[in-house]
Coordinates of C-alpha atoms and ligand atoms in Angstrom, one line a residue:
M142 CA 0.0 0.2 -0.3
H143 CA 1.6 3.6 -0.5
L144 CA 0.1 6.9 0.4
L145 CA -2.1 8.0 -2.7
D146 CA -4.3 4.4 -1.4
L147 CA -4.4 6.0 2.7
Y148 CA -5.6 8.9 1.2
A149 CA -8.0 8.5 -0.6
P150 CA -10.9 8.1 1.4
S151 CA -10.5 11.4 1.7
L152 CA -9.1 12.9 -1.4
H153 CA -11.9 11.6 -3.4
G154 CA -14.5 9.7 -0.7
R155 CA -14.9 13.0 1.6
R156 CA -14.2 15.4 -1.9
D157 CA -16.9 17.7 0.1
H158 CA -16.3 18.1 3.1
A159 CA -14.1 21.0 4.9
A160 CA -10.8 20.0 5.2
L161 CA -8.7 22.6 6.3
E162 CA -8.2 25.9 7.5
V163 CA -5.4 28.2 6.8
A164 CA -4.2 31.8 7.0
D165 CA -3.3 33.1 3.2
A166 CA -0.6 35.3 3.2
H167 CA -3.2 38.6 4.2
G168 CA -3.7 36.8 7.3
A169 CA -7.0 36.2 6.1
L170 CA -8.5 32.2 6.6
Q171 CA -8.2 29.9 3.6
R172 CA -11.1 27.1 3.9
L173 CA -10.2 24.2 1.8
T174 CA -12.0 21.0 1.0
F175 CA -10.7 17.4 0.5
G176 CA -11.2 17.9 -3.6
D177 CA -9.9 21.3 -4.1
L178 CA -6.1 19.8 -1.8
D179 CA -6.9 17.0 -5.3
A180 CA -7.7 19.6 -7.8
R181 CA -4.6 21.8 -6.2
S182 CA -2.6 18.6 -6.0
D183 CA -2.9 17.5 -9.6
A184 CA -2.4 20.7 -11.1
L185 CA 0.8 21.2 -9.1
A186 CA 2.3 17.5 -10.1
A187 CA 1.4 18.6 -13.5
G188 CA 3.9 22.5 -13.3
L189 CA 6.4 20.4 -11.1
R190 CA 6.7 17.6 -14.7
H191 CA 6.8 20.6 -16.7
R192 CA 9.5 21.5 -14.9
G193 CA 11.4 17.9 -15.8
L194 CA 10.5 16.5 -12.2
D195 CA 10.5 12.8 -12.2
R196 CA 9.5 9.8 -10.6
G197 CA 12.4 9.2 -7.8
D198 CA 13.7 13.0 -8.0
R199 CA 14.3 14.6 -5.1
L200 CA 12.7 18.0 -4.1
A201 CA 13.6 20.1 -1.3
V202 CA 11.3 22.0 0.6
C203 CA 12.4 25.0 3.1
L204 CA 9.5 26.7 4.5
P205 CA 7.4 27.5 6.8
N206 CA 3.8 26.0 7.7
R207 CA 1.5 27.2 4.5
L208 CA -1.1 25.7 2.3
E209 CA 1.6 24.6 -0.5
V210 CA 3.4 22.5 1.8
I211 CA 0.4 20.5 1.4
D212 CA 0.3 21.2 -2.0
L213 CA 3.8 20.3 -2.3
W214 CA 3.4 17.2 -0.4
L215 CA 0.6 15.6 -2.6
A216 CA 1.5 16.2 -5.8
A217 CA 4.9 15.3 -4.8
M218 CA 3.6 11.8 -3.7
K219 CA 1.1 12.0 -7.1
L220 CA 4.6 11.8 -9.0
G221 CA 6.5 9.5 -6.8
L222 CA 9.2 12.5 -5.7
I223 CA 11.0 12.1 -3.2
V224 CA 10.9 15.1 -0.6
V225 CA 13.6 16.6 1.7
P226 CA 12.0 18.8 4.6
I227 CA 14.0 21.4 5.8
N228 CA 14.3 22.9 8.9
V229 CA 13.5 26.6 8.3
L230 CA 15.9 27.9 10.8
Y231 CA 18.9 26.2 9.3
R232 CA 21.6 28.3 7.3
G233 CA 24.5 28.2 5.3
H234 CA 26.6 25.4 7.5
E235 CA 23.1 23.0 7.8
I236 CA 21.5 23.9 4.3
G237 CA 25.2 23.0 2.6
H238 CA 25.3 19.8 3.8
I239 CA 21.8 18.5 3.3
V240 CA 21.7 20.4 -0.4
G241 CA 24.9 18.5 -1.0
D242 CA 24.3 14.9 0.5
A243 CA 20.4 14.7 -0.9
G244 CA 21.2 16.3 -4.8
P245 CA 17.5 17.4 -5.0
R246 CA 16.6 18.8 -8.9
A247 CA 15.1 21.9 -6.9
V248 CA 14.8 23.2 -3.5
V249 CA 11.0 25.5 -3.5
T250 CA 11.1 28.3 -1.1
T251 CA 10.4 31.5 -0.4
A252 CA 11.7 34.0 -2.3
D253 CA 14.3 36.4 0.7
R254 CA 16.3 32.6 1.3
A255 CA 17.1 32.0 -2.0
S256 CA 20.8 33.6 -1.3
D257 CA 20.9 30.4 1.5
F258 CA 21.0 27.3 -1.4
G259 CA 24.7 28.0 -3.2
S260 CA 24.3 26.5 -6.9
T261 CA 21.1 24.2 -6.8
D262 CA 18.2 25.5 -8.5
V263 CA 15.8 27.4 -6.5
W264 CA 11.9 27.9 -7.2
D265 CA 9.7 30.8 -5.6
V266 CA 6.9 28.6 -3.4
E267 CA 4.5 32.1 -4.9
E268 CA 5.4 30.9 -8.1
L269 CA 4.3 27.7 -7.4
A270 CA 1.6 28.7 -6.1
H271 CA -0.3 30.3 -8.9
A272 CA 0.3 26.8 -10.6
A273 CA -1.4 24.5 -8.2
A274 CA -4.4 27.2 -8.5
R275 CA -4.8 26.4 -12.5
P276 CA -7.2 23.3 -13.2
T277 CA -5.4 20.9 -14.6
A278 CA -6.4 17.2 -15.3
A279 CA -4.4 14.4 -13.5
G280 CA -1.9 13.3 -15.3
V281 CA -0.4 10.0 -15.4
R282 CA 0.5 8.7 -12.0
P283 CA 3.6 5.8 -11.5
A284 CA 3.4 2.7 -9.8
L285 CA 4.3 3.2 -6.1
G286 CA 4.6 0.1 -3.3
A287 CA 5.1 0.7 0.2
E288 CA 8.8 0.5 -0.3
S289 CA 8.7 3.4 -3.1
P290 CA 10.7 6.3 -1.0
A291 CA 8.4 9.4 -0.1
A292 CA 11.1 11.1 2.1
L293 CA 14.5 12.1 2.8
M294 CA 14.7 13.3 6.8
Y295 CA 18.0 14.4 8.0
T296 CA 18.9 13.3 11.6
S297 CA 22.4 13.1 13.1
G298 CA 21.2 9.7 14.8
T299 CA 23.9 9.0 17.4
T300 CA 26.7 10.6 14.9
G301 CA 27.1 14.5 14.2
A302 CA 26.9 14.4 10.7
A303 CA 23.2 14.9 9.5
K304 CA 22.1 11.9 7.5
G305 CA 18.9 11.2 5.1
A306 CA 17.2 8.8 6.9
V307 CA 15.1 7.0 4.0
L308 CA 11.1 7.2 5.2
T309 CA 8.6 5.0 2.6
H310 CA 5.5 5.3 1.5
G311 CA 4.9 2.1 3.7
N312 CA 6.7 3.4 6.6
F313 CA 3.8 6.5 6.7
V314 CA 1.2 4.5 5.6
A315 CA 2.4 2.0 8.7
N316 CA 2.6 4.9 11.3
A317 CA -0.7 6.9 10.5
R318 CA -2.7 3.4 10.2
A319 CA -1.0 2.9 14.1
L320 CA -1.7 6.1 15.2
L321 CA -5.5 6.5 14.0
A322 CA -5.9 2.9 15.7
A323 CA -4.0 3.6 19.0
W324 CA -5.5 7.7 19.4
E325 CA -8.6 6.5 17.9
I326 CA -8.7 9.2 15.6
T327 CA -11.9 9.8 13.2
A328 CA -13.0 12.3 10.8
A329 CA -14.8 14.1 13.4
D330 CA -11.9 15.1 14.8
R331 CA -10.6 18.7 14.3
Y332 CA -6.8 18.9 14.5
L333 CA -5.1 22.1 15.5
A334 CA -1.4 22.0 13.8
A335 CA 1.0 24.3 14.9
L336 CA 3.9 21.5 14.7
P337 CA 6.4 22.6 12.0
L338 CA 5.6 20.1 9.0
F339 CA 9.9 19.9 8.2
H340 CA 10.0 16.9 11.0
V341 CA 8.1 13.9 11.4
H342 CA 6.5 14.8 14.2
G343 CA 4.3 17.2 12.0
L344 CA 5.0 15.5 8.9
G345 CA 4.7 11.9 10.3
N346 CA 2.2 12.4 12.7
G347 CA 0.0 15.5 12.7
L348 CA 0.0 15.6 7.8
Q349 CA -0.6 11.9 7.8
C350 CA -3.1 11.3 10.8
W351 CA -5.6 14.2 9.4
L352 CA -5.6 12.8 5.4
A353 CA -5.6 9.4 6.5
S354 CA -9.1 10.3 9.1
G355 CA -10.3 12.7 7.0
C356 CA -10.7 15.1 9.5
H357 CA -10.2 18.9 10.0
M358 CA -7.3 20.8 10.7
R359 CA -6.8 24.4 11.0
L360 CA -2.9 24.5 10.1
V361 CA -0.9 28.0 11.4
D362 CA 2.5 28.9 10.6
R363 CA 4.6 28.2 13.5
F364 CA 3.4 27.8 17.6
D365 CA 3.5 31.2 18.6
H366 CA 2.7 31.4 22.3
T367 CA 1.2 35.0 22.3
Q368 CA -1.7 33.6 19.9
A369 CA -1.6 29.7 21.0
Q370 CA -4.9 30.5 23.5
G371 CA -6.6 32.4 20.5
W372 CA -6.6 29.7 18.4
F373 CA -7.8 27.5 20.9
T374 CA -10.6 29.7 22.2
A375 CA -11.4 30.0 18.6
Y376 CA -10.8 26.6 16.8
R377 CA -12.0 24.6 19.5
P378 CA -9.8 21.2 18.5
T379 CA -10.2 18.4 20.0
L380 CA -6.5 17.1 19.0
F381 CA -3.8 18.9 19.6
F382 CA 0.0 17.7 18.6
G383 CA 3.2 19.2 21.1
V384 CA 6.5 19.1 22.1
P385 CA 7.0 19.8 25.8
T386 CA 8.1 23.4 25.4
M387 CA 4.3 24.2 24.1
Y388 CA 2.7 22.5 27.1
V389 CA 5.1 24.6 29.0
R390 CA 3.8 27.5 27.0
L391 CA 0.3 26.7 27.4
L392 CA 0.1 26.5 31.0
E393 CA 0.2 30.5 31.0
T394 CA -3.9 30.5 29.9
D395 CA -5.9 32.1 32.5
A396 CA -8.1 29.0 34.0
A397 CA -11.5 30.2 32.8
S398 CA -10.0 29.5 29.0
A399 CA -8.2 26.6 30.0
R400 CA -11.4 24.7 31.0
A401 CA -13.0 25.2 28.2
I402 CA -9.8 24.6 26.0
G403 CA -10.1 21.3 27.9
A404 CA -14.0 21.0 27.4
A405 CA -13.9 20.9 24.1
A406 CA -10.6 19.0 23.5
R407 CA -10.3 15.1 23.1
L408 CA -6.9 14.4 23.0
F409 CA -3.5 16.4 24.1
V410 CA -1.0 14.1 22.8
S411 CA 3.3 15.1 23.8
G412 CA 6.1 13.8 22.4
S413 CA 10.2 14.4 21.0
A414 CA 11.6 15.5 24.2
P415 CA 10.4 13.9 27.4
L416 CA 7.3 15.7 29.1
P417 CA 8.3 16.8 32.4
P418 CA 5.5 14.6 35.3
A419 CA 5.1 18.2 36.6
V420 CA 4.0 19.4 33.4
L421 CA 1.9 16.8 33.5
E422 CA 0.6 17.7 36.7
A423 CA 0.3 21.1 35.8
F424 CA -2.0 20.8 33.0
H425 CA -4.2 18.5 34.0
A426 CA -5.1 20.7 36.7
R427 CA -5.6 23.7 34.4
F428 CA -6.8 22.0 31.3
G429 CA -9.3 18.6 32.8
H430 CA -6.3 16.2 30.6
V431 CA -4.1 13.7 31.5
I432 CA -1.4 14.6 28.4
L433 CA -0.8 11.0 26.5
E434 CA 3.1 11.2 26.5
R435 CA 5.0 8.6 23.2
Y436 CA 8.1 7.6 21.9
G437 CA 9.9 8.4 18.4
M438 CA 12.1 9.5 16.3
T439 CA 12.6 10.6 12.7
E440 CA 14.3 7.0 11.4
T441 CA 11.4 5.4 12.9
L442 CA 8.5 7.6 13.1
M443 CA 6.3 6.1 16.0
N444 CA 7.1 3.5 18.4
V445 CA 5.4 3.7 22.2
S446 CA 2.5 5.5 23.2
N447 CA 1.0 5.7 26.3
P448 CA -3.0 4.0 26.5
L449 CA -5.9 6.0 25.3
H450 CA -8.0 4.3 27.4
G451 CA -6.3 2.8 30.6
E452 CA -3.6 4.8 32.3
R453 CA -1.4 7.3 31.5
R454 CA 1.6 6.8 33.5
P455 CA 3.7 10.2 34.5
G456 CA 7.3 9.8 33.2
T457 CA 6.8 6.7 31.1
V458 CA 6.2 6.5 27.5
G459 CA 3.4 3.7 27.9
L460 CA 3.6 0.5 25.5
P461 CA 4.5 -0.5 21.8
L462 CA 1.9 0.6 19.3
P463 CA 0.3 -1.6 17.1
G464 CA 2.8 -3.3 14.9
V465 CA 5.5 -2.1 16.3
E466 CA 8.3 -4.6 18.4
V467 CA 10.1 -3.3 21.3
E468 CA 13.8 -5.0 22.6
I469 CA 15.4 -3.6 25.4
R470 CA 18.9 -5.1 24.7
S471 CA 22.1 -4.7 26.8
A472 CA 23.7 -1.7 26.4
S473 CA 27.4 -2.8 24.7
D474 CA 28.7 -2.5 22.2
G475 CA 29.3 -6.4 21.3
D476 CA 26.5 -8.9 21.6
A477 CA 23.7 -7.2 22.6
T478 CA 21.4 -9.4 24.5
A479 CA 17.7 -8.6 25.4
V480 CA 17.5 -8.3 29.0
A481 CA 15.3 -9.3 32.2
D482 CA 12.6 -6.4 32.5
G483 CA 13.5 -3.8 35.5
V484 CA 16.6 -4.1 34.0
A485 CA 18.3 -1.2 31.8
G486 CA 19.3 -1.2 28.5
E487 CA 19.1 -0.1 24.9
L488 CA 15.8 -0.1 23.0
Y489 CA 15.8 -1.8 19.6
V490 CA 12.7 -1.3 17.2
R491 CA 11.0 -4.2 14.5
G492 CA 8.1 -3.1 12.6
A493 CA 6.7 -1.6 9.4
N494 CA 7.4 1.8 10.8
V495 CA 10.7 1.5 11.0
C496 CA 13.1 3.3 7.6
A497 CA 14.8 1.5 5.1
G498 CA 18.1 2.8 5.6
Y499 CA 20.2 6.4 5.5
W500 CA 20.5 7.9 2.0
Q501 CA 23.4 6.5 0.5
R502 CA 25.3 5.5 3.6
P503 CA 25.3 1.9 3.2
D504 CA 28.5 2.1 6.3
A505 CA 25.7 4.0 8.5
T506 CA 22.7 2.5 8.0
A507 CA 24.6 -1.2 8.5
A508 CA 25.6 -0.1 11.9
A509 CA 22.3 1.4 12.7
F510 CA 20.5 -2.3 12.3
R511 CA 21.2 -5.3 14.3
D512 CA 19.6 -9.0 13.0
G513 CA 16.8 -6.6 11.5
W514 CA 15.9 -4.7 14.5
F515 CA 17.3 -0.7 14.4
R516 CA 19.3 0.2 17.3
T517 CA 17.5 3.8 18.5
G518 CA 20.2 4.5 20.3
D519 CA 17.7 5.8 23.5
L520 CA 18.4 4.1 26.7
G521 CA 15.3 2.6 29.0
V522 CA 13.4 0.3 31.0
R523 CA 10.7 -2.1 31.0
A524 CA 8.5 -2.5 33.7
P525 CA 7.1 -5.7 34.6
D526 CA 3.6 -4.9 33.2
G527 CA 4.9 -3.7 30.0
Y528 CA 5.5 0.1 30.3
I529 CA 8.8 1.8 29.3
T530 CA 10.5 4.9 31.1
L531 CA 13.6 6.0 28.7
Q532 CA 16.0 6.7 30.7
G533 CA 18.6 9.1 28.6
R534 CA 20.9 8.2 25.7
R535 CA 23.5 6.8 24.1
S536 CA 24.9 10.2 22.2
D537 CA 25.5 13.2 23.7
L538 CA 21.7 14.4 21.9
I539 CA 20.2 17.7 23.3
I540 CA 16.5 18.1 22.9
S541 CA 16.3 22.3 22.6
G542 CA 11.6 23.1 22.5
G543 CA 11.9 19.2 20.8
F544 CA 14.9 20.3 18.1
N545 CA 17.7 18.2 18.5
I546 CA 21.4 19.4 19.2
Y547 CA 24.8 17.6 17.9
P548 CA 27.6 18.7 20.4
R549 CA 30.1 17.9 17.8
E550 CA 28.6 19.9 15.3
I551 CA 28.5 22.9 17.2
E552 CA 32.5 21.9 19.1
E553 CA 33.3 21.8 15.1
L554 CA 33.0 24.7 14.4
L555 CA 33.9 27.1 17.3
A556 CA 37.6 25.4 17.2
A557 CA 37.2 26.4 14.0
L558 CA 36.9 29.6 15.0
P559 CA 40.0 32.4 15.9
G560 CA 41.2 32.3 19.2
V561 CA 39.6 28.9 20.2
R562 CA 41.8 26.1 20.8
E563 CA 38.7 24.1 21.2
A564 CA 35.2 23.6 23.1
A565 CA 33.1 21.7 24.2
V566 CA 29.5 21.7 24.6
M567 CA 26.8 20.5 27.0
G568 CA 23.1 20.2 27.0
V569 CA 21.8 22.2 30.7
P570 CA 18.4 22.6 31.7
D571 CA 15.6 24.9 31.6
A572 CA 12.2 25.5 32.1
T573 CA 10.8 26.0 28.9
R574 CA 12.9 24.3 26.6
G575 CA 13.9 21.1 28.6
E576 CA 17.5 21.7 28.2
V577 CA 19.4 24.6 26.2
P578 CA 23.5 24.3 24.7
V579 CA 26.4 26.0 27.3
A580 CA 30.0 26.3 25.9
Y581 CA 32.9 25.9 27.5
V582 CA 35.3 27.1 25.5
V583 CA 39.3 26.9 25.9
S584 CA 40.8 30.3 24.6
D585 CA 44.0 32.6 24.0
D586 CA 41.9 35.6 23.1
R587 CA 42.9 38.6 25.2
R588 CA 39.7 40.2 24.9
D589 CA 37.5 40.6 28.0
E590 CA 34.8 37.5 28.6
G591 CA 31.9 39.4 27.3
T592 CA 33.6 40.8 24.0
F593 CA 34.7 37.5 23.1
A594 CA 31.7 35.7 24.0
A595 CA 29.0 38.1 22.1
A596 CA 32.3 37.3 18.7
L597 CA 31.7 33.4 19.2
D598 CA 28.1 34.1 19.2
T599 CA 28.3 36.2 16.0
A600 CA 29.3 33.8 14.5
L601 CA 27.4 31.6 15.0
R602 CA 24.3 33.1 14.3
A603 CA 25.6 33.2 10.8
R604 CA 26.0 29.4 10.4
I605 CA 23.3 27.5 12.1
A606 CA 20.3 27.6 13.6
S607 CA 19.7 29.6 16.3
F608 CA 18.6 27.1 19.0
K609 CA 21.4 25.9 18.4
V610 CA 23.6 28.3 19.1
P611 CA 25.0 28.1 23.1
R612 CA 23.0 30.4 25.8
A613 CA 26.4 31.2 27.4
F614 CA 29.9 30.6 26.6
V615 CA 32.4 30.0 30.1
R616 CA 36.3 30.3 29.7
V617 CA 38.0 27.4 30.8
P618 CA 41.6 26.7 31.5
Q619 CA 41.5 23.3 30.0
L620 CA 39.1 20.4 28.9
P621 CA 39.0 17.8 31.4
R622 CA 39.9 14.6 29.8
T623 CA 40.6 11.0 30.8
A624 CA 44.0 9.3 30.3
L625 CA 42.7 8.2 26.5
G626 CA 42.0 11.7 26.0
K627 CA 38.1 11.8 25.9
V628 CA 36.6 15.0 27.6
Q629 CA 34.8 14.4 30.8
K630 CA 32.0 16.5 30.2
H631 CA 30.3 15.9 33.7
L632 CA 33.6 17.6 35.0
L633 CA 33.3 20.7 34.0
P634 CA 32.4 23.9 36.5
P635 CA 28.3 24.1 36.4
W636 CA 27.0 26.8 34.9
R637 CA 24.1 29.1 36.3
P638 CA 22.2 31.9 34.2
Ligands
MLC819 C1 11.0 28.4 16.8 N1 11.4 29.2 16.3 C2 10.8 29.3 14.4 C3 9.6 28.4 14.6 N2 10.3 27.3 16.2 N3 10.8 30.2 13.8 C4 10.5 30.1 12.6 N4 9.7 28.8 12.7 C5 9.4 27.7 13.8 N5 8.7 26.6 13.8 C6 11.7 30.0 16.5 C7 12.0 31.9 16.9 O1 11.6 32.7 16.0 C8 13.1 32.1 18.0 O2 14.2 32.4 17.3 C9 12.7 30.6 19.0 O3 13.0 29.8 18.2 C10 12.2 30.5 20.0 O4 11.0 30.7 19.9 P1 10.3 31.2 20.9 O5 8.7 32.1 20.1 O6 10.0 31.9 22.2 O7 9.6 29.7 21.1 P2 9.3 28.4 22.5 O8 8.1 29.2 22.9 O9 10.3 28.5 22.9 O10 8.9 27.2 21.6 C11 9.5 27.2 20.2 C12 8.7 25.8 19.8 C13 9.4 25.5 18.8 C14 8.1 24.6 20.7 C15 7.6 26.5 19.1 O11 10.7 25.2 19.8 C16 9.2 24.4 18.3 O12 8.1 24.8 17.1 N6 9.7 23.1 18.4 C17 8.5 22.1 17.9 C18 9.9 21.1 17.1 C19 9.7 19.7 16.4 O13 8.7 19.3 15.6 N7 10.3 18.6 16.6 C20 10.1 17.4 16.7 C21 11.1 16.8 16.0 S1 10.8 14.7 15.6 P3 15.3 32.8 18.2 O14 15.8 33.2 16.7 O15 14.4 34.4 18.8 O16 15.7 32.4 19.1 C22 10.9 13.9 17.1 C23 10.3 12.7 16.8 C24 9.3 12.5 17.6 O17 12.3 14.5 17.3 O18 9.5 12.2 18.5 O19 8.7 13.5 17.3
AMP820 P1 14.8 13.2 15.9 O1 16.0 12.9 15.7 O2 14.5 14.4 16.0 O3 13.7 12.7 15.3 O4 14.3 12.9 17.4 C1 14.7 11.6 18.3 C2 14.4 11.1 19.8 O5 13.9 11.9 20.6 C3 14.8 10.3 20.1 O6 15.9 9.3 20.0 C4 14.7 10.8 21.8 O7 15.9 10.0 22.2 C5 13.5 11.4 21.3 N1 12.4 11.5 22.0 C6 11.3 11.2 21.4 N2 10.0 10.9 22.1 C7 10.6 11.2 23.4 C8 9.9 11.2 25.0 N3 8.5 11.3 24.3 N4 10.6 11.0 25.3 C9 12.0 11.4 25.6 N5 12.8 11.7 25.1 C10 12.0 11.1 23.4

C-alpha cells in the first residue's frame, strides 16, 4: 500500500467535506475541501512534471507551515518524488550539508531565502502557488508501492553529521494506521496543527493522521505562545500534538479559558522530548486532561505510546504501538542481548514503521541495524506490566524545544573560530525548552569575556540555526579529559544563568 491509497477515502471519498483552514499571505482564513486539495495537487503535479521532475527525483522544501507545503507534499506523492524537508531555522552550514547530500533537483522556498542554497535550483513558492491554483487534469501516475521512498528526513542519529533517513510510503502508512487505531482518530476530529511540517512529528504524525482520517485541520505557520490561546478558543480543536515546550507555554492560559479549551478537546499528545511529570500534572489541573506521552524518532516514526484508555503513566512513554516490536538489550557494543524487565538497556525497534536506511550511506545503515532490528540509541527500562521509561541516550544529543542539537557540530564550528583552541558543548536544564546548550571554551583570546562571547555568538548565528547557538560561552583553562583523551563533560564547572 502507498500513501495515495491511504488518502483516497479522504481526497476522493470526502471530496466535498471541509478539510482545512489556513491563513493566506494577507492573514485571511482560506477554507478548502478535500476535493480542492486533490485538484490543487493535480495542478501542481502537472507544473512540477513540466519543470522536468520525475519519479525518484528529490525535491527539497524549506518553508514555514502554509498551504503550499501540503500542495507540494500531495503533488510529490502523486509523481513518486522524494521530498526533502529542511528546517526553516537552518543556515548555510546545515543547508549546504543537506543539499550536498540529497542532491535535490530543486528547492522550493521563499524569495528571501534564495541565496542560502548555493548552486541548487531555487523555485519561488509563490510561482508554484499560481500553478496549484490553475485547474489541470490529473496526469499519469507512476506505479508506487510500500517500498517507494517518500521523504528523506535529515537527522544526526548517534553521530554528528546529518544523514537522510529514507522514509517510505509504507513507513508513513504504517505509522498513520497505528496512530489512528491507538488514538481513535476519526473524521469527526478537529486537529490544530502548530508543529512544523519539516520534522516527523508534524509531517509524519500530524499531516498523515489528518489526511488518513479525513478530519478537519487548522494549520498555523508556527507555534506562537502569544497567539496559542486565541487559536484554541476560536477553533476548539479536539486534537492537539505538541512538544513539551508548547505545553509549558500553554500553562500561561487563564483558568477559565483553559477549562473551556479542555472541555472542547478530546486528546493532547506530547512527544519529541521528555515531558516533565510536573508539567503533566499542572496541565491536568488547568485543562482537565492527562497529556498522552509517546516516543518516536525520525528513523522509525512512532514506536511507543501511553494508552488512550487506561493508565497514562507520568514519566513513561507507555507500551509499543500496534505493529511495533520493542526489545531492550544490554547497552554494550558487543553482542547485545535482551535484558529482563526492570533492567536498563538500549531500545531496539522492529516494524513496518522503521525506515529503509540512510540515503547513500551503506555503512551507517549497516551500523544502525542488528539482525533486522533498528538500534535507537535511546536507553530505557521496561516494567513488568510493559510500560517503558526512557532514561537518556547513548549519545550526548541535546533536545531544546523539541529540536535536536548535536554538541559535536557546534564544537567543531567553535574550534574553527579565531581565538578558540578547543570547545565542549553540553546541555543544561531549562524550564521552558527542556535543555539549552552551553559552551565551554579554551581560548587564547585576550579580549574580555563579554566581547569574546559576543563575537562567538555572532559567528555561530551566521552559520547555524539560532536554537543551536549556546546560551553562554564559559572560558575554562582546559577541558577535563580521561587518560585516553576523552573529554569528561560531567567534570566541567556547573553553569548558572
Ligand atoms: C521556533 N522558532 C521558529 C520556529 N520555531 N522560527 C520559525 N519557525 C518555527 N517553526 C524560533 C523563534 O523565531 C525564536 O528564534 C526561537 O525559535 C524561539 O522561539 P519562541 O517563540 O521563544 O518559542 P518557544 O515558545 O520557546 O517555542 C519554541 C517551539 C519550537 C516549541 C515553538 O521549539 C518548535 O516548534 N519546536 C518543535 C520542534 C519539532 O517539531 N520537533 C520534532 C522533531 S521530530 P530566536 O532567533 O529568537 O532564538 C522528533 C521525533 C518525535 O523528535 O518523536 O517526534
Ligand atoms: P529526532 O532525531 O529528532 O527524530 O529525535 C528523536 C529522539 O527524540 C529520540 O531518539 C528520543 O531520544 C527523543 N524523544 C522522542 N520522544 C521522546 C519522549 N517522549 N521522551 C523522551 N525522549 C523522546
